[in-house]
Amino acid sequence: MAHGLSAELCRRLRAAQHWLVLSGSGISAESGVPTFRDAQTGLWARYAAEDLATPEAFARDPQLVWDWYQWRRELVSRARPNPAHRALALLENLVPRLTLITQNVDGLHQRAGSSTVLEFHGNLQTNRCATCNQVAEPDLRDDVRPPRCPRCAGLLRPGVVWFGEAIPPAALEAAFAAANSADLFLSVGTSSLVYPAAGLAQVALRNGALVIEINPNQTPLTRQADFHLGGPAGEWLPAIARQVKDSVSSGDHLNAPHSRSN
Ligand code: BV8
Ligand code: ZN
């Protein structure tokens, strides 16, 4: 039993050819970034995140929604990747193939060194025009909130996918293609409630992939998972990375990494 990982799980980790990792806001919890399930605090205590992350909220009160994202950007800029993010960046170079799909918009996987991150719900750091869709940087001299589009003077909005909005087609296609080919699906820090992201595990299950869930709580995926590692990602992912690293260095990893594909 290495690091609490059963011998059977260690064997399955060694044999897996294509890992698909789906991360949710729980992986950033130990970096101090609140999850969507967490009650909001301070200024935002009276709002539920999923009520603000919608086009309707932005149409109703663009300044309020813009300010919420500015608050989150500021919080994320002060956050640091945690051992869970860093363990995934390490695993990318230890296993034959790893596709990392994140529902998060905080950019912490990239800052931890993961080279290819499929951002299913966009990214906090980008902005685009709500009218002409042009990606635009806010003009810092512009003191209106939200700032205006330099091309059409429309309102700028964060480059994230809101509830009721479609996932970017390229990300959607790549994610489901990976779910169709992966033989190991690792769900980390997600409540498995938001679709279509939560549908990826169902595709992997249908294809007979091994399903591992890392979450201190139970989710709708728990009963379908082959292994539920109940606890924080910041403990389980480093343990998994250590185990894989040991098996690669002792030469009993069935396939050393051969390509940097994602
Ligand atoms: C779409 C970006 C159609 C913005 C986000 C009824 C039934 C089913 C579906 C629907 C429905 N009604 C509406 C829908 C669709 C809807 C949906 O799924 N709603 C849910 C709530 C029912 N989905 C959509 O609207 C999607 N679009 O369907 O479009 C369409 C198609 C074509 C054309 C037009 C339209 C878009 C969804 C994307 C929304 N945007 N984020 C932003 O960030 O501001 S989603 C947002 O919430 C996050 O990105 C994240 O994905 C999601 C929250 O989920 P989690 O990441 O799982 O986080 P959560 O807080 O829920 O859970 C954290 C977990 O971590 C917990 O389980 C906790 O136990 C665990 N944890 C805590 N600490 C740790 C930990 N785990 C490990 N370690 C720890 N330390
Ligand atoms: Zn515009």
mmCIF file of C-alpha atoms and ligand atoms in Angstrom:
data_model
loop_
_atom_site.group_PDB
_atom_site.id
_atom_site.type_symbol
_atom_site.label_atom_id
_atom_site.label_comp_id
_atom_site.label_asym_id
_atom_site.label_seq_id
_atom_site.Cartn_x
_atom_site.Cartn_y
_atom_site.Cartn_z
ATOM 1 C CA MET A 1 0.000 0.000 0.000
ATOM 2 C CA ALA A 2 1.977 3.020 -1.212
ATOM 3 C CA HIS A 3 0.719 6.332 0.150
ATOM 4 C CA GLY A 4 -2.740 4.827 0.801
ATOM 5 C CA LEU A 5 -3.065 3.690 -2.819
ATOM 6 C CA SER A 6 -4.157 0.061 -3.037
ATOM 7 C CA ALA A 7 -1.959 -2.433 -4.912
ATOM 8 C CA GLU A 8 -4.775 -2.851 -7.445
ATOM 9 C CA LEU A 9 -4.980 0.915 -8.041
ATOM 10 C CA CYS A 10 -1.183 1.120 -8.412
ATOM 11 C CA ARG A 11 -1.316 -1.684 -10.979
ATOM 12 C CA ARG A 12 -4.062 0.079 -12.941
ATOM 13 C CA LEU A 13 -2.159 3.384 -12.857
ATOM 14 C CA ARG A 14 0.920 1.666 -14.269
ATOM 15 C CA ALA A 15 -1.029 0.026 -17.085
ATOM 16 C CA ALA A 16 -3.004 3.069 -18.269
ATOM 17 C CA GLN A 17 -2.114 4.364 -21.722
ATOM 18 C CA HIS A 18 -4.176 7.563 -21.992
ATOM 19 C CA TRP A 19 -5.143 9.533 -18.895
ATOM 20 C CA LEU A 20 -7.994 12.009 -19.152
ATOM 21 C CA VAL A 21 -8.002 14.346 -16.160
ATOM 22 C CA LEU A 22 -11.055 16.569 -15.579
ATOM 23 C CA SER A 23 -10.512 19.212 -12.910
ATOM 24 C CA GLY A 24 -13.087 21.399 -11.180
ATOM 25 C CA SER A 25 -12.900 24.286 -8.762
ATOM 26 C CA GLY A 26 -12.067 21.929 -5.871
ATOM 27 C CA ILE A 27 -8.497 21.543 -7.193
ATOM 28 C CA SER A 28 -7.946 25.262 -6.624
ATOM 29 C CA ALA A 29 -9.563 25.290 -3.174
ATOM 30 C CA GLU A 30 -6.172 24.705 -1.490
ATOM 31 C CA SER A 31 -4.831 27.718 -3.386
ATOM 32 C CA GLY A 32 -7.413 29.820 -1.587
ATOM 33 C CA VAL A 33 -9.718 30.180 -4.612
ATOM 34 C CA PRO A 34 -13.324 29.602 -3.428
ATOM 35 C CA THR A 35 -15.266 26.858 -5.215
ATOM 36 C CA PHE A 36 -18.632 27.491 -6.832
ATOM 37 C CA ARG A 37 -20.302 25.459 -4.065
ATOM 38 C CA ASP A 38 -18.698 27.601 -1.342
ATOM 39 C CA ALA A 39 -20.945 30.315 -0.049
ATOM 40 C CA GLN A 40 -19.595 33.624 -1.287
ATOM 41 C CA THR A 41 -18.121 36.033 1.225
ATOM 42 C CA GLY A 42 -17.941 39.748 1.902
ATOM 43 C CA LEU A 43 -19.355 41.968 -0.830
ATOM 44 C CA TRP A 44 -20.629 38.932 -2.719
ATOM 45 C CA ALA A 45 -22.134 37.023 0.228
ATOM 46 C CA ARG A 46 -25.692 37.661 -0.929
ATOM 47 C CA TYR A 47 -25.108 36.357 -4.469
ATOM 48 C CA ALA A 48 -24.818 32.730 -5.615
ATOM 49 C CA ALA A 49 -21.997 32.318 -8.151
ATOM 50 C CA GLU A 50 -24.201 30.513 -10.634
ATOM 51 C CA ASP A 51 -26.602 33.461 -10.603
ATOM 52 C CA LEU A 52 -23.836 35.910 -11.505
ATOM 53 C CA ALA A 53 -22.168 33.689 -14.156
ATOM 54 C CA THR A 54 -25.016 34.193 -16.657
ATOM 55 C CA PRO A 55 -25.744 36.472 -19.652
ATOM 56 C CA GLU A 56 -28.988 37.511 -17.924
ATOM 57 C CA ALA A 57 -27.096 38.807 -14.857
ATOM 58 C CA PHE A 58 -24.729 40.723 -17.147
ATOM 59 C CA ALA A 59 -27.620 42.204 -19.140
ATOM 60 C CA ARG A 60 -29.412 43.164 -15.918
ATOM 61 C CA ASP A 61 -26.413 44.703 -14.158
ATOM 62 C CA PRO A 62 -23.206 44.726 -16.255
ATOM 63 C CA GLN A 63 -21.252 46.710 -13.666
ATOM 64 C CA LEU A 64 -22.068 44.260 -10.842
ATOM 65 C CA VAL A 65 -20.998 41.243 -12.926
ATOM 66 C CA TRP A 66 -17.883 43.035 -14.216
ATOM 67 C CA ASP A 67 -16.915 43.978 -10.632
ATOM 68 C CA TRP A 68 -17.410 40.336 -9.484
ATOM 69 C CA TYR A 69 -15.006 39.159 -12.177
ATOM 70 C CA GLN A 70 -12.531 41.896 -11.320
ATOM 71 C CA TRP A 71 -12.675 40.704 -7.684
ATOM 72 C CA ARG A 72 -12.053 37.113 -8.822
ATOM 73 C CA ARG A 73 -9.181 38.158 -11.123
ATOM 74 C CA GLU A 74 -7.542 39.984 -8.268
ATOM 75 C CA LEU A 75 -7.993 36.976 -5.942
ATOM 76 C CA VAL A 76 -6.599 34.561 -8.553
ATOM 77 C CA SER A 77 -3.613 36.832 -9.287
ATOM 78 C CA ARG A 78 -2.688 36.522 -5.577
ATOM 79 C CA ALA A 79 -3.242 32.744 -5.535
ATOM 80 C CA ARG A 80 -0.491 30.220 -6.226
ATOM 81 C CA PRO A 81 -0.712 26.773 -7.797
ATOM 82 C CA ASN A 82 -0.887 24.126 -5.050
ATOM 83 C CA PRO A 83 0.658 20.594 -4.846
ATOM 84 C CA ALA A 84 -2.331 19.191 -6.755
ATOM 85 C CA HIS A 85 -1.722 21.427 -9.779
ATOM 86 C CA ARG A 86 2.005 20.688 -9.618
ATOM 87 C CA ALA A 87 1.442 16.922 -9.399
ATOM 88 C CA LEU A 88 -0.567 17.020 -12.644
ATOM 89 C CA ALA A 89 2.202 18.995 -14.361
ATOM 90 C CA LEU A 90 4.620 16.248 -13.251
ATOM 91 C CA LEU A 91 2.347 13.390 -14.348
ATOM 92 C CA GLU A 92 2.146 14.860 -17.844
ATOM 93 C CA ASN A 93 5.814 13.867 -18.295
ATOM 94 C CA LEU A 94 5.532 10.473 -16.599
ATOM 95 C CA VAL A 95 2.594 8.731 -18.270
ATOM 96 C CA PRO A 96 2.277 7.737 -21.944
ATOM 97 C CA ARG A 97 -0.423 10.323 -22.732
ATOM 98 C CA LEU A 98 -2.318 12.795 -20.522
ATOM 99 C CA THR A 99 -5.149 15.096 -21.585
ATOM 100 C CA LEU A 100 -5.961 17.760 -18.988
ATOM 101 C CA ILE A 101 -9.413 19.333 -19.259
ATOM 102 C CA THR A 102 -10.328 21.980 -16.720
ATOM 103 C CA GLN A 103 -13.659 23.574 -15.887
ATOM 104 C CA ASN A 104 -11.740 26.264 -14.051
ATOM 105 C CA VAL A 105 -11.008 29.693 -15.446
ATOM 106 C CA ASP A 106 -8.205 30.576 -13.003
ATOM 107 C CA GLY A 107 -5.200 29.602 -15.166
ATOM 108 C CA LEU A 108 -3.504 27.837 -12.212
ATOM 109 C CA HIS A 109 -2.777 24.650 -14.185
ATOM 110 C CA GLN A 110 -0.764 26.655 -16.719
ATOM 111 C CA ARG A 111 1.051 28.484 -13.915
ATOM 112 C CA ALA A 112 1.915 25.092 -12.350
ATOM 113 C CA GLY A 113 3.588 24.031 -15.607
ATOM 114 C CA SER A 114 0.958 21.907 -17.350
ATOM 115 C CA SER A 115 1.826 22.419 -21.013
ATOM 116 C CA THR A 116 -1.535 21.688 -22.646
ATOM 117 C CA VAL A 117 -4.662 22.684 -20.770
ATOM 118 C CA LEU A 118 -8.073 22.377 -22.415
ATOM 119 C CA GLU A 119 -10.110 25.230 -20.875
ATOM 120 C CA PHE A 120 -13.691 23.998 -21.169
ATOM 121 C CA HIS A 121 -15.207 27.173 -19.701
ATOM 122 C CA GLY A 122 -12.758 29.802 -20.938
ATOM 123 C CA ASN A 123 -10.349 31.888 -18.908
ATOM 124 C CA LEU A 124 -10.634 34.841 -16.523
ATOM 125 C CA GLN A 125 -7.686 36.609 -18.084
ATOM 126 C CA THR A 126 -9.337 37.296 -21.436
ATOM 127 C CA ASN A 127 -12.062 39.787 -22.330
ATOM 128 C CA ARG A 128 -14.268 40.076 -25.347
ATOM 129 C CA CYS A 129 -16.953 42.436 -26.578
ATOM 130 C CA ALA A 130 -20.504 41.415 -25.701
ATOM 131 C CA THR A 131 -21.669 42.991 -28.975
ATOM 132 C CA CYS A 132 -19.120 42.238 -31.712
ATOM 133 C CA ASN A 133 -17.292 39.368 -29.924
ATOM 134 C CA GLN A 134 -13.911 40.969 -30.610
ATOM 135 C CA VAL A 135 -11.280 39.914 -28.077
ATOM 136 C CA ALA A 136 -10.159 43.177 -26.493
ATOM 137 C CA GLU A 137 -8.056 44.431 -23.624
ATOM 138 C CA PRO A 138 -9.751 47.084 -21.462
ATOM 139 C CA ASP A 139 -8.362 50.574 -21.962
ATOM 140 C CA LEU A 140 -7.051 51.305 -18.455
ATOM 141 C CA ARG A 141 -7.796 55.032 -18.936
ATOM 142 C CA ASP A 142 -11.389 53.994 -19.364
ATOM 143 C CA ASP A 143 -12.951 54.416 -15.953
ATOM 144 C CA VAL A 144 -16.374 53.090 -16.911
ATOM 145 C CA ARG A 145 -17.193 49.595 -15.658
ATOM 146 C CA PRO A 146 -17.433 47.459 -17.745
ATOM 147 C CA PRO A 147 -14.938 49.077 -20.163
ATOM 148 C CA ARG A 148 -16.050 49.656 -23.739
ATOM 149 C CA CYS A 149 -14.985 47.781 -26.890
ATOM 150 C CA PRO A 150 -12.375 49.762 -28.874
ATOM 151 C CA ARG A 151 -14.053 48.645 -32.115
ATOM 152 C CA CYS A 152 -17.780 49.137 -31.557
ATOM 153 C CA ALA A 153 -18.046 50.729 -28.083
ATOM 154 C CA GLY A 154 -20.016 47.681 -26.885
ATOM 155 C CA LEU A 155 -19.559 46.402 -23.326
ATOM 156 C CA LEU A 156 -16.542 44.196 -22.618
ATOM 157 C CA ARG A 157 -17.204 40.937 -20.755
ATOM 158 C CA PRO A 158 -14.871 38.226 -19.397
ATOM 159 C CA GLY A 159 -13.889 35.498 -21.892
ATOM 160 C CA VAL A 160 -15.611 32.754 -19.907
ATOM 161 C CA VAL A 161 -18.552 30.469 -20.749
ATOM 162 C CA TRP A 162 -21.630 31.482 -18.752
ATOM 163 C CA PHE A 163 -24.534 29.200 -17.836
ATOM 164 C CA GLY A 164 -26.752 28.891 -20.887
ATOM 165 C CA GLU A 165 -23.835 29.586 -23.253
ATOM 166 C CA ALA A 166 -22.294 27.018 -25.565
ATOM 167 C CA ILE A 167 -18.876 25.502 -24.869
ATOM 168 C CA PRO A 168 -16.367 26.677 -27.529
ATOM 169 C CA PRO A 169 -16.792 24.071 -30.323
ATOM 170 C CA ALA A 170 -13.071 23.244 -30.599
ATOM 171 C CA ALA A 171 -12.800 22.574 -26.852
ATOM 172 C CA LEU A 172 -16.016 20.541 -26.874
ATOM 173 C CA GLU A 173 -14.860 18.381 -29.768
ATOM 174 C CA ALA A 174 -11.350 17.808 -28.388
ATOM 175 C CA ALA A 175 -12.698 16.950 -24.945
ATOM 176 C CA PHE A 176 -15.173 14.339 -26.144
ATOM 177 C CA ALA A 177 -12.598 12.879 -28.536
ATOM 178 C CA ALA A 178 -10.259 12.434 -25.559
ATOM 179 C CA ALA A 179 -13.082 10.913 -23.491
ATOM 180 C CA ASN A 180 -13.604 8.406 -26.294
ATOM 181 C CA SER A 181 -9.983 7.315 -26.334
ATOM 182 C CA ALA A 182 -8.926 7.489 -22.678
ATOM 183 C CA ASP A 183 -8.548 4.282 -20.686
ATOM 184 C CA LEU A 184 -8.240 6.150 -17.383
ATOM 185 C CA PHE A 185 -10.568 9.004 -16.350
ATOM 186 C CA LEU A 186 -9.467 10.994 -13.289
ATOM 187 C CA SER A 187 -12.129 13.381 -11.929
ATOM 188 C CA VAL A 188 -10.591 15.872 -9.486
ATOM 189 C CA GLY A 189 -12.399 18.478 -7.391
ATOM 190 C CA THR A 190 -15.635 18.636 -9.288
ATOM 191 C CA SER A 191 -19.199 18.193 -8.073
ATOM 192 C CA SER A 192 -19.986 16.514 -11.424
ATOM 193 C CA LEU A 193 -23.156 18.602 -11.663
ATOM 194 C CA VAL A 194 -22.411 20.950 -14.559
ATOM 195 C CA TYR A 195 -23.016 19.730 -18.104
ATOM 196 C CA PRO A 196 -21.746 19.073 -20.694
ATOM 197 C CA ALA A 197 -18.444 18.759 -18.698
ATOM 198 C CA ALA A 198 -19.986 16.150 -16.399
ATOM 199 C CA GLY A 199 -20.940 14.124 -19.480
ATOM 200 C CA LEU A 200 -17.282 13.373 -20.224
ATOM 201 C CA ALA A 201 -17.118 10.797 -17.419
ATOM 202 C CA GLN A 202 -20.184 9.049 -18.842
ATOM 203 C CA VAL A 203 -18.486 8.684 -22.246
ATOM 204 C CA ALA A 204 -15.340 7.315 -20.607
ATOM 205 C CA LEU A 205 -17.425 4.879 -18.532
ATOM 206 C CA ARG A 206 -19.234 3.668 -21.670
ATOM 207 C CA ASN A 207 -15.836 2.991 -23.232
ATOM 208 C CA GLY A 208 -14.775 0.909 -20.255
ATOM 209 C CA ALA A 209 -12.242 3.416 -18.904
ATOM 210 C CA LEU A 210 -11.098 3.091 -15.314
ATOM 211 C CA VAL A 211 -12.748 5.939 -13.356
ATOM 212 C CA ILE A 212 -11.044 7.474 -10.319
ATOM 213 C CA GLU A 213 -12.610 10.327 -8.375
ATOM 214 C CA ILE A 214 -10.710 12.582 -5.971
ATOM 215 C CA ASN A 215 -13.121 14.558 -3.809
ATOM 216 C CA PRO A 216 -13.591 14.912 -0.026
ATOM 217 C CA ASN A 217 -17.336 14.580 -0.700
ATOM 218 C CA GLN A 218 -19.553 12.195 -2.618
ATOM 219 C CA THR A 219 -20.900 13.320 -5.989
ATOM 220 C CA PRO A 220 -23.275 11.794 -8.594
ATOM 221 C CA LEU A 221 -20.145 10.153 -10.100
ATOM 222 C CA THR A 222 -19.037 8.460 -6.863
ATOM 223 C CA ARG A 223 -21.189 5.350 -7.162
ATOM 224 C CA GLN A 224 -20.043 4.805 -10.778
ATOM 225 C CA ALA A 225 -16.347 5.320 -10.030
ATOM 226 C CA ASP A 226 -13.984 2.347 -9.698
ATOM 227 C CA PHE A 227 -12.037 4.217 -7.022
ATOM 228 C CA HIS A 228 -13.212 7.152 -4.873
ATOM 229 C CA LEU A 229 -10.273 8.771 -3.070
ATOM 230 C CA GLY A 230 -12.074 10.724 -0.337
ATOM 231 C CA GLY A 231 -9.900 13.683 0.580
ATOM 232 C CA PRO A 232 -8.170 16.777 -0.751
ATOM 233 C CA ALA A 233 -6.580 16.830 -4.203
ATOM 234 C CA GLY A 234 -3.478 18.390 -2.606
ATOM 235 C CA GLU A 235 -2.830 15.077 -0.840
ATOM 236 C CA TRP A 236 -4.041 12.446 -3.304
ATOM 237 C CA LEU A 237 -2.528 13.814 -6.505
ATOM 238 C CA PRO A 238 1.030 14.106 -5.121
ATOM 239 C CA ALA A 239 0.666 10.540 -3.790
ATOM 240 C CA ILE A 240 -0.379 9.321 -7.245
ATOM 241 C CA ALA A 241 2.457 11.252 -8.927
ATOM 242 C CA ARG A 242 4.987 9.803 -6.455
ATOM 243 C CA GLN A 243 3.688 6.294 -7.076
ATOM 244 C CA VAL A 244 3.878 6.653 -10.860
ATOM 245 C CA LYS A 245 7.324 8.264 -10.647
ATOM 246 C CA ASP A 246 8.599 5.368 -8.498
ATOM 247 C CA SER A 247 7.206 2.796 -10.900
ATOM 248 C CA VAL A 248 8.722 4.552 -13.921
ATOM 249 C CA SER A 249 12.147 4.827 -12.252
ATOM 250 C CA SER A 250 12.025 1.185 -11.109
ATOM 251 C CA GLY A 251 11.287 0.271 -14.718
ATOM 252 C CA ASP A 252 8.027 -1.529 -14.056
ATOM 253 C CA HIS A 253 5.856 1.117 -15.694
ATOM 254 C CA LEU A 254 4.387 -0.674 -18.687
ATOM 255 C CA ASN A 255 4.870 2.253 -21.044
ATOM 256 C CA ALA A 256 7.264 5.100 -20.519
ATOM 257 C CA PRO A 257 6.033 8.352 -22.025
ATOM 258 C CA HIS A 258 6.679 8.381 -25.750
ATOM 259 C CA SER A 259 4.898 11.447 -27.008
ATOM 260 C CA ARG A 260 4.074 14.841 -25.634
ATOM 261 C CA SER A 261 0.614 14.774 -27.198
ATOM 262 C CA ASN A 262 -2.225 15.813 -25.005
HETATM 263 C C1 BV8 B 1 -24.851 24.757 -21.918
HETATM 264 C C2 BV8 B 1 -17.279 29.622 -16.087
HETATM 265 C C3 BV8 B 1 -26.245 24.827 -23.846
HETATM 266 C C4 BV8 B 1 -17.820 30.904 -15.547
HETATM 267 C C5 BV8 B 1 -18.907 27.873 -15.547
HETATM 268 C C6 BV8 B 1 -30.619 21.108 -15.942
HETATM 269 C C7 BV8 B 1 -30.027 19.856 -15.939
HETATM 270 C C8 BV8 B 1 -28.779 19.649 -16.552
HETATM 271 C C9 BV8 B 1 -28.105 20.719 -17.163
HETATM 272 C C10 BV8 B 1 -28.712 21.958 -17.141
HETATM 273 C C11 BV8 B 1 -29.948 22.162 -16.541
HETATM 274 N N1 BV8 B 1 -30.253 23.452 -16.677
HETATM 275 C C12 BV8 B 1 -29.266 24.080 -17.350
HETATM 276 C C13 BV8 B 1 -28.328 23.175 -17.649
HETATM 277 C C14 BV8 B 1 -27.084 23.396 -18.386
HETATM 278 C C15 BV8 B 1 -26.045 24.012 -17.477
HETATM 279 C C16 BV8 B 1 -25.812 23.157 -16.261
HETATM 280 O O1 BV8 B 1 -25.170 22.133 -16.352
HETATM 281 N N2 BV8 B 1 -26.364 23.602 -15.125
HETATM 282 C C17 BV8 B 1 -26.195 22.845 -13.903
HETATM 283 C C18 BV8 B 1 -25.962 23.815 -12.744
HETATM 284 C C19 BV8 B 1 -27.458 22.018 -13.669
HETATM 285 N N3 BV8 B 1 -24.854 24.060 -18.277
HETATM 286 C C20 BV8 B 1 -24.634 25.126 -19.057
HETATM 287 O O2 BV8 B 1 -25.339 26.109 -19.081
HETATM 288 C C21 BV8 B 1 -23.447 25.009 -19.997
HETATM 289 N N4 BV8 B 1 -23.872 25.385 -21.316
HETATM 290 O O3 BV8 B 1 -25.432 23.803 -21.499
HETATM 291 O O4 BV8 B 1 -25.178 25.375 -23.098
HETATM 292 C C22 BV8 B 1 -26.149 25.459 -25.164
HETATM 293 C C23 BV8 B 1 -25.796 24.664 -26.251
HETATM 294 C C24 BV8 B 1 -25.748 25.259 -27.500
HETATM 295 C C25 BV8 B 1 -26.017 26.616 -27.661
HETATM 296 C C26 BV8 B 1 -26.339 27.403 -26.545
HETATM 297 C C27 BV8 B 1 -26.408 26.828 -25.289
HETATM 298 C C28 BV8 B 1 -22.347 25.974 -19.594
HETATM 299 C C29 BV8 B 1 -21.847 25.619 -18.230
HETATM 300 C C30 BV8 B 1 -20.597 26.458 -17.938
HETATM 301 C C31 BV8 B 1 -20.911 27.510 -16.906
HETATM 302 N N5 BV8 B 1 -19.676 28.201 -16.540
HETATM 303 N N6 BV8 B 1 -17.746 28.492 -15.278
HETATM 304 C C32 BV8 B 1 -17.157 31.310 -14.265
HETATM 305 O O5 BV8 B 1 -16.308 30.574 -13.747
HETATM 306 O O6 BV8 B 1 -17.486 32.404 -13.797
HETATM 307 S S1 BV8 B 1 -19.332 26.551 -14.607
HETATM 308 C C33 BV8 B 1 -18.703 26.788 -13.055
HETATM 309 O O7 BV8 B 1 -19.465 26.015 -12.193
HETATM 310 C C34 BV8 B 1 -17.315 26.268 -12.898
HETATM 311 O O8 BV8 B 1 -16.507 26.521 -14.002
HETATM 312 C C35 BV8 B 1 -17.533 24.818 -12.692
HETATM 313 O O9 BV8 B 1 -17.501 24.136 -13.880
HETATM 314 C C36 BV8 B 1 -18.936 24.780 -12.183
HETATM 315 C C37 BV8 B 1 -18.906 24.345 -10.757
HETATM 316 O O10 BV8 B 1 -18.549 23.042 -10.820
HETATM 317 P P1 BV8 B 1 -17.236 22.505 -10.073
HETATM 318 O O11 BV8 B 1 -16.024 22.906 -10.780
HETATM 319 O O12 BV8 B 1 -17.508 21.075 -9.889
HETATM 320 O O13 BV8 B 1 -17.199 23.243 -8.708
HETATM 321 P P2 BV8 B 1 -18.171 23.041 -7.529
HETATM 322 O O14 BV8 B 1 -17.996 24.212 -6.665
HETATM 323 O O15 BV8 B 1 -19.521 22.682 -8.055
HETATM 324 O O16 BV8 B 1 -17.628 21.741 -6.788
HETATM 325 C C38 BV8 B 1 -16.383 21.792 -6.183
HETATM 326 C C39 BV8 B 1 -16.095 20.361 -5.776
HETATM 327 O O17 BV8 B 1 -14.774 20.320 -5.226
HETATM 328 C C40 BV8 B 1 -17.026 19.851 -4.699
HETATM 329 O O18 BV8 B 1 -17.513 18.573 -5.083
HETATM 330 C C41 BV8 B 1 -16.142 19.728 -3.463
HETATM 331 O O19 BV8 B 1 -16.487 18.614 -2.655
HETATM 332 C C42 BV8 B 1 -14.798 19.523 -4.068
HETATM 333 N N7 BV8 B 1 -13.661 19.979 -3.276
HETATM 334 C C43 BV8 B 1 -13.618 20.975 -2.355
HETATM 335 N N8 BV8 B 1 -12.362 21.078 -1.861
HETATM 336 C C44 BV8 B 1 -11.600 20.144 -2.498
HETATM 337 C C45 BV8 B 1 -12.419 19.447 -3.389
HETATM 338 N N9 BV8 B 1 -11.960 18.450 -4.155
HETATM 339 C C46 BV8 B 1 -10.661 18.117 -4.042
HETATM 340 N N10 BV8 B 1 -9.809 18.748 -3.210
HETATM 341 C C47 BV8 B 1 -10.238 19.757 -2.414
HETATM 342 N N11 BV8 B 1 -9.384 20.379 -1.587
HETATM 343 ZN ZN ZN B 2 -17.301 45.422 -30.047
#
